[in-house]
mmCIF file with all atom_site columns, C-alpha atoms in Angstrom:
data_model
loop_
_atom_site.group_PDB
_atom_site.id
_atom_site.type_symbol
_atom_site.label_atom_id
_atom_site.label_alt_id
_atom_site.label_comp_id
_atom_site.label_asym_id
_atom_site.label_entity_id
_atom_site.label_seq_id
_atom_site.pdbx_PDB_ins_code
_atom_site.Cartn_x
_atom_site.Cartn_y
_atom_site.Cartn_z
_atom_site.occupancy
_atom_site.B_iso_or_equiv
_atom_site.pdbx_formal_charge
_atom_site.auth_seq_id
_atom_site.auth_comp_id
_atom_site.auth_asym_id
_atom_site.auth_atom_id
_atom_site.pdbx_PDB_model_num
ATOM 1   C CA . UNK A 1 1   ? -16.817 -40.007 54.104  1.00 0.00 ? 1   UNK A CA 1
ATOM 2   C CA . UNK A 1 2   ? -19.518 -39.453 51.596  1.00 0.00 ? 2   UNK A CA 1
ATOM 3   C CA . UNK A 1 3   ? -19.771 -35.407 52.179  1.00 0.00 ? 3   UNK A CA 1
ATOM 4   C CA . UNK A 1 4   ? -15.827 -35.160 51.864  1.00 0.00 ? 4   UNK A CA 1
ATOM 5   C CA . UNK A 1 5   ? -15.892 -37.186 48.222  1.00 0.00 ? 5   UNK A CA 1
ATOM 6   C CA . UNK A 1 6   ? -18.558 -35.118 47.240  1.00 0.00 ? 6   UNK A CA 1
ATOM 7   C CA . UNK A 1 7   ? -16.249 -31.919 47.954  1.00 0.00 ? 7   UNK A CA 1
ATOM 8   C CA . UNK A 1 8   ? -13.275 -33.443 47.027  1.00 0.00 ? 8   UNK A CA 1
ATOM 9   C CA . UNK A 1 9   ? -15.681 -33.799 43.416  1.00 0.00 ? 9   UNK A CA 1
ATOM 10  C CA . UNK A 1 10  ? -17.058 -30.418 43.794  1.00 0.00 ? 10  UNK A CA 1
ATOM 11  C CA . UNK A 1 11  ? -13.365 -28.370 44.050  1.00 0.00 ? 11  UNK A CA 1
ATOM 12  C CA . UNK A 1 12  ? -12.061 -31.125 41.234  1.00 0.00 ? 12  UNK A CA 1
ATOM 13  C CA . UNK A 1 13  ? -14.621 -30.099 39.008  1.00 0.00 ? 13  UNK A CA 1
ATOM 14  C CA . UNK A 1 14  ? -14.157 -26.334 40.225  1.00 0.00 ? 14  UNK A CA 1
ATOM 15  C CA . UNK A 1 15  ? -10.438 -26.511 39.168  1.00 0.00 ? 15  UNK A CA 1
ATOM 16  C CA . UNK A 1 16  ? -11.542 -28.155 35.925  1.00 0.00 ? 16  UNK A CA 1
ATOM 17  C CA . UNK A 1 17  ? -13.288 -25.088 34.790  1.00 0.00 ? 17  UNK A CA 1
ATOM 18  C CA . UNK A 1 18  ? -10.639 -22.809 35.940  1.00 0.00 ? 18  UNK A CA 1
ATOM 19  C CA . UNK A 1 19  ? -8.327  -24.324 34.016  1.00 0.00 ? 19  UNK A CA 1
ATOM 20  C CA . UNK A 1 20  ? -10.822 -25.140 31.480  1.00 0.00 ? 20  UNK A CA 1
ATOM 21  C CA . UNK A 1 21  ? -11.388 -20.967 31.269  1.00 0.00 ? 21  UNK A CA 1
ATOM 22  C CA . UNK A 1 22  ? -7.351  -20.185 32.196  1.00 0.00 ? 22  UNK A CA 1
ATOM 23  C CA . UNK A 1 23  ? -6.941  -21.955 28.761  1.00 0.00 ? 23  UNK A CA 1
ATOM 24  C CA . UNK A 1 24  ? -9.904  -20.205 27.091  1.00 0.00 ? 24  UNK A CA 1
ATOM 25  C CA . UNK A 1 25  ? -8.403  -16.917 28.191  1.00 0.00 ? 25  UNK A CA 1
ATOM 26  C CA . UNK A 1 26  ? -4.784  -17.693 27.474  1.00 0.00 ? 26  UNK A CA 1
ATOM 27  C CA . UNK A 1 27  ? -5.521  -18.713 23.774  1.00 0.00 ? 27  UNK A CA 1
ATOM 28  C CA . UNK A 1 28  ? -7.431  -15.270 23.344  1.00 0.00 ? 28  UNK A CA 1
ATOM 29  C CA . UNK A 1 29  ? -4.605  -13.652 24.653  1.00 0.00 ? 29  UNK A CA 1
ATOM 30  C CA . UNK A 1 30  ? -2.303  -14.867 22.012  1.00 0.00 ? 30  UNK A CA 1
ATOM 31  C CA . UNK A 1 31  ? -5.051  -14.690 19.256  1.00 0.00 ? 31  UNK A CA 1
ATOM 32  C CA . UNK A 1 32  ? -4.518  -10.879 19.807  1.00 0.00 ? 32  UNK A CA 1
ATOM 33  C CA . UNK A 1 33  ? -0.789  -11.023 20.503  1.00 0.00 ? 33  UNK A CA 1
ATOM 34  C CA . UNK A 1 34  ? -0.349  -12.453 17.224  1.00 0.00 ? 34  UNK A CA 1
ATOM 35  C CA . UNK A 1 35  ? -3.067  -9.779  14.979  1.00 0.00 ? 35  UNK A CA 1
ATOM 36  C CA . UNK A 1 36  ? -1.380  -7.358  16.725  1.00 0.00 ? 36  UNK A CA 1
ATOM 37  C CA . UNK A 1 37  ? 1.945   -8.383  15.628  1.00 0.00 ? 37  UNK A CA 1
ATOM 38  C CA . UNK A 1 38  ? 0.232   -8.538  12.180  1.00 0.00 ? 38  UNK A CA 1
ATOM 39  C CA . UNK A 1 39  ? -0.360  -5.355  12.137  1.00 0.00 ? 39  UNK A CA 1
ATOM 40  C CA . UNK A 1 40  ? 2.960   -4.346  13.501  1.00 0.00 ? 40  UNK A CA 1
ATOM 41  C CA . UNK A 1 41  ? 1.147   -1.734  16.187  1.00 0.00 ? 41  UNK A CA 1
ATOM 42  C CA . UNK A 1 42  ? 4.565   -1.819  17.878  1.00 0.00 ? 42  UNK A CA 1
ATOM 43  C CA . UNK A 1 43  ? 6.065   -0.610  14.521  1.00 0.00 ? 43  UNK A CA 1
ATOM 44  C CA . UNK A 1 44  ? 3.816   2.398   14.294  1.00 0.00 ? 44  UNK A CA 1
ATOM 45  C CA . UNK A 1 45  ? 4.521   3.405   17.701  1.00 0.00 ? 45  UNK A CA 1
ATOM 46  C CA . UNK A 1 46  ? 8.334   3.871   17.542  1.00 0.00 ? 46  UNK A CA 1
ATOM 47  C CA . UNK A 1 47  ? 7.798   5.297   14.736  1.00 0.00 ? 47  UNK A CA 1
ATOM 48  C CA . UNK A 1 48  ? 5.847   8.040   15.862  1.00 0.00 ? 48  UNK A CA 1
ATOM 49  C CA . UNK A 1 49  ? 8.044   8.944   18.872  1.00 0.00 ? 49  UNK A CA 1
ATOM 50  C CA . UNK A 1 50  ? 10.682  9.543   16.219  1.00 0.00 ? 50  UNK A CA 1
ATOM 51  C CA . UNK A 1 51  ? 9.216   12.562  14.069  1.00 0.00 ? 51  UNK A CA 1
ATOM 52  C CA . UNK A 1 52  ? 12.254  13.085  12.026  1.00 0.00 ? 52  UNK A CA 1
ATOM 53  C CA . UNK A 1 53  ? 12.597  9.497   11.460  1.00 0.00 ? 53  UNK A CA 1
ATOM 54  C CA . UNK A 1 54  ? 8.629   9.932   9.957   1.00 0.00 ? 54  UNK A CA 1
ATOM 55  C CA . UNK A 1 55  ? 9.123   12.603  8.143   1.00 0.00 ? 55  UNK A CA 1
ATOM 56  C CA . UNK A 1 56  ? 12.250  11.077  6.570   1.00 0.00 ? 56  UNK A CA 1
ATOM 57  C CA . UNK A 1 57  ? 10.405  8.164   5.195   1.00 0.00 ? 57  UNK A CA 1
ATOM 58  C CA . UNK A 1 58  ? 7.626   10.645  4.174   1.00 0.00 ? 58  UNK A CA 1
ATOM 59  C CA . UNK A 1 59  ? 10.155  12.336  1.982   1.00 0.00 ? 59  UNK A CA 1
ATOM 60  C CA . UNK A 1 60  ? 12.242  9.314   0.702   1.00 0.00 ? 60  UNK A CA 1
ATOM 61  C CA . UNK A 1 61  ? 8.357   8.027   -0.680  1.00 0.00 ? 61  UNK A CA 1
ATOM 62  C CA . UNK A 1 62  ? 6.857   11.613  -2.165  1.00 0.00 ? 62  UNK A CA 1
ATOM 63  C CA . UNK A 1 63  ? 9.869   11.554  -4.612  1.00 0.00 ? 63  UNK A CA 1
ATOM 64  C CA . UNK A 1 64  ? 9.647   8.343   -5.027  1.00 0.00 ? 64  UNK A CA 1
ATOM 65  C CA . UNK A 1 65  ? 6.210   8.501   -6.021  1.00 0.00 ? 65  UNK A CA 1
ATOM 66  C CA . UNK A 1 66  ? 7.016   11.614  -7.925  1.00 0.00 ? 66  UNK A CA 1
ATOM 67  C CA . UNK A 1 67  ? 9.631   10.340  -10.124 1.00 0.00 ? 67  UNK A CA 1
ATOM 68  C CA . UNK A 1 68  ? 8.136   6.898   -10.491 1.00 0.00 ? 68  UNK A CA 1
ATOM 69  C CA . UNK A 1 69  ? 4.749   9.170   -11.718 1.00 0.00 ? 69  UNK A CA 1
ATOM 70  C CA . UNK A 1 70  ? 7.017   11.053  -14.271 1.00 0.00 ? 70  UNK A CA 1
ATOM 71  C CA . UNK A 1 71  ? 8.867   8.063   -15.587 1.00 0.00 ? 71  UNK A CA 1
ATOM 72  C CA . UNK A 1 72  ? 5.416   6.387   -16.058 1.00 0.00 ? 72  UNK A CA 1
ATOM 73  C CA . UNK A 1 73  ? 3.523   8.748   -17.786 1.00 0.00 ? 73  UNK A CA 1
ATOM 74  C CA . UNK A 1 74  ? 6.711   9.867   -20.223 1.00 0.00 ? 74  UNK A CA 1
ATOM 75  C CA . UNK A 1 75  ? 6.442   6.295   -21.293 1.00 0.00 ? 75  UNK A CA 1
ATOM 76  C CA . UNK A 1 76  ? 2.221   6.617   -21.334 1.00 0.00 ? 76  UNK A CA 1
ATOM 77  C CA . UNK A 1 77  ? 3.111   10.126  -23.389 1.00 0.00 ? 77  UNK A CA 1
ATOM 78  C CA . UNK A 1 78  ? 5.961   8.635   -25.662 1.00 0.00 ? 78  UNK A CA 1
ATOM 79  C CA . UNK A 1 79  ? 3.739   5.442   -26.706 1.00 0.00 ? 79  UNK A CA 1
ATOM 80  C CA . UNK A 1 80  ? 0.735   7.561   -27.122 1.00 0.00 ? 80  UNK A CA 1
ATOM 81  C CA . UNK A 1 81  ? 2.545   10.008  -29.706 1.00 0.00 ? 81  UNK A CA 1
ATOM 82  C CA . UNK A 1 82  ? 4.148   6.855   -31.182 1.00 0.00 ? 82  UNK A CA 1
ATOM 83  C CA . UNK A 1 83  ? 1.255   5.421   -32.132 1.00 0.00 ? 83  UNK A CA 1
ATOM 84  C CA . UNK A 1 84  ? -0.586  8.769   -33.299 1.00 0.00 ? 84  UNK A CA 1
ATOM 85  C CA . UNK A 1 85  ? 2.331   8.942   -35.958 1.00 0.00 ? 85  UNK A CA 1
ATOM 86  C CA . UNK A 1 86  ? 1.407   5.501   -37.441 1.00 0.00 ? 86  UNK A CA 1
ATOM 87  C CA . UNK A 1 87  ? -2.037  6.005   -37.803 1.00 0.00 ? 87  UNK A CA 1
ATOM 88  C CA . UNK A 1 88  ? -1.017  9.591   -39.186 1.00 0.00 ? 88  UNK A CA 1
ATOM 89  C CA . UNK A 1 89  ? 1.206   7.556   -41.727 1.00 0.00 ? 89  UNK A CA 1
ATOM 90  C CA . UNK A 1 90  ? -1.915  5.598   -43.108 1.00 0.00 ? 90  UNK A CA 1
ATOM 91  C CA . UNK A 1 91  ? -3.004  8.592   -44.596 1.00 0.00 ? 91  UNK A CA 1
ATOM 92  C CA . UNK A 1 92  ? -7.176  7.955   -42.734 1.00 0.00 ? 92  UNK A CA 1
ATOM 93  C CA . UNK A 1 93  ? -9.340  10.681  -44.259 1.00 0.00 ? 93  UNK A CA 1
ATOM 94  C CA . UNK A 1 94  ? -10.416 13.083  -41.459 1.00 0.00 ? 94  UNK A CA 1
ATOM 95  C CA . UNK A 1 95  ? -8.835  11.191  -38.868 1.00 0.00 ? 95  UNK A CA 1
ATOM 96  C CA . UNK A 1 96  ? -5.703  11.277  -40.223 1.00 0.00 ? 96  UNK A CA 1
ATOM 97  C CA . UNK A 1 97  ? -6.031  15.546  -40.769 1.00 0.00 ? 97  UNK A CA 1
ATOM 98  C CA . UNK A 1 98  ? -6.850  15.733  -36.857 1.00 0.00 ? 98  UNK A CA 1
ATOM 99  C CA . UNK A 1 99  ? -3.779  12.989  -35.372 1.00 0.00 ? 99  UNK A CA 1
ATOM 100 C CA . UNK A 1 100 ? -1.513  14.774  -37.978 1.00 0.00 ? 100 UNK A CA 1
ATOM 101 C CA . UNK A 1 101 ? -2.315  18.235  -36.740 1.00 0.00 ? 101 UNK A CA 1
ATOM 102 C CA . UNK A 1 102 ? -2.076  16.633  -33.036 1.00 0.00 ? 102 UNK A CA 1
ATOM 103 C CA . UNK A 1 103 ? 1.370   15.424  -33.503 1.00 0.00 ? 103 UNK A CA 1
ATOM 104 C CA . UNK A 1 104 ? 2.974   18.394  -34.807 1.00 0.00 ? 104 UNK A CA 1
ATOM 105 C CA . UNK A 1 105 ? 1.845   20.875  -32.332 1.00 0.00 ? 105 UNK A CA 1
ATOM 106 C CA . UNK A 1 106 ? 3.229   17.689  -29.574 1.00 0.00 ? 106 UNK A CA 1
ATOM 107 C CA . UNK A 1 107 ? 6.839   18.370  -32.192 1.00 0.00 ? 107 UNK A CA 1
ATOM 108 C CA . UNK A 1 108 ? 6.879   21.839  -32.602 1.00 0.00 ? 108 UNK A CA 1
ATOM 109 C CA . UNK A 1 109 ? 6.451   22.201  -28.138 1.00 0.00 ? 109 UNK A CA 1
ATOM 110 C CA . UNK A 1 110 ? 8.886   19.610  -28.148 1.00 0.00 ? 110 UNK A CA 1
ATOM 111 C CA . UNK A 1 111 ? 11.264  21.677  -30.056 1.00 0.00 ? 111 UNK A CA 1
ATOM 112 C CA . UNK A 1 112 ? 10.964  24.852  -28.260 1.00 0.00 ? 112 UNK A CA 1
ATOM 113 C CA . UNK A 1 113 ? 13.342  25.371  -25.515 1.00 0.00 ? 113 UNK A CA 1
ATOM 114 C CA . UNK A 1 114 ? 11.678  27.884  -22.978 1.00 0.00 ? 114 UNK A CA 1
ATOM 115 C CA . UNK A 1 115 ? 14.389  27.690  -20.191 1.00 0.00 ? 115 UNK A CA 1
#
């Protein structure tokens, strides 16, 4: 009776550290289900079995880019000039000659139309 505890112990303590391991396993098998969903792998995939569908959304964002680019630096341009005129109006020796000259050749290009 004393062998069969003692194996009846030994497979109980067996099954304990397979389960103990089965749950080891089972929580780094969602730890990657989950960063992969993070990452949205699956996402990336479908998207590149769909080439038009890719190069779609690369197109939609280039001119996005480019006229969000444009718009900024018109404003960048437009406060830039702006501000050259008002120090140009405080009359600044030298400084003034040089932001003066710089805003009239920016007004005289603005004025031409070469189209």
């Amino acid at each position: 009776m004393n062998g069969e505890g003692a194996a009846i112990a030994t497979d109980k303590s067996k099954i304990g550290n397979q389960t103990e391991r089965l749950s080891r396993v089972e929580k780094l098998i969602r730890t990657v289900s989950e960063q992969m969903e993070r990452t949205r792998i699956a996402d990336y995939a479908l998207l590149l079995n769909k080439p038009w569908r890719l190069l779609w959304l690369n197109l939609i964002s280039g001119v996005s880019r480019g006229i969000g680019i444009a718009l900024g630096f018109t404003f960048f341009a437009a406060t830039i000039i702006y501000v050259l005129q008002v120090l140009g109006a405080l009359n600044l020796p030298i400084i003034g000659d040089y932001i003066a000259d710089i805003v009239r050749i920016v007004q005289r290009q603005l004025e031409l139309t070469t189209y």
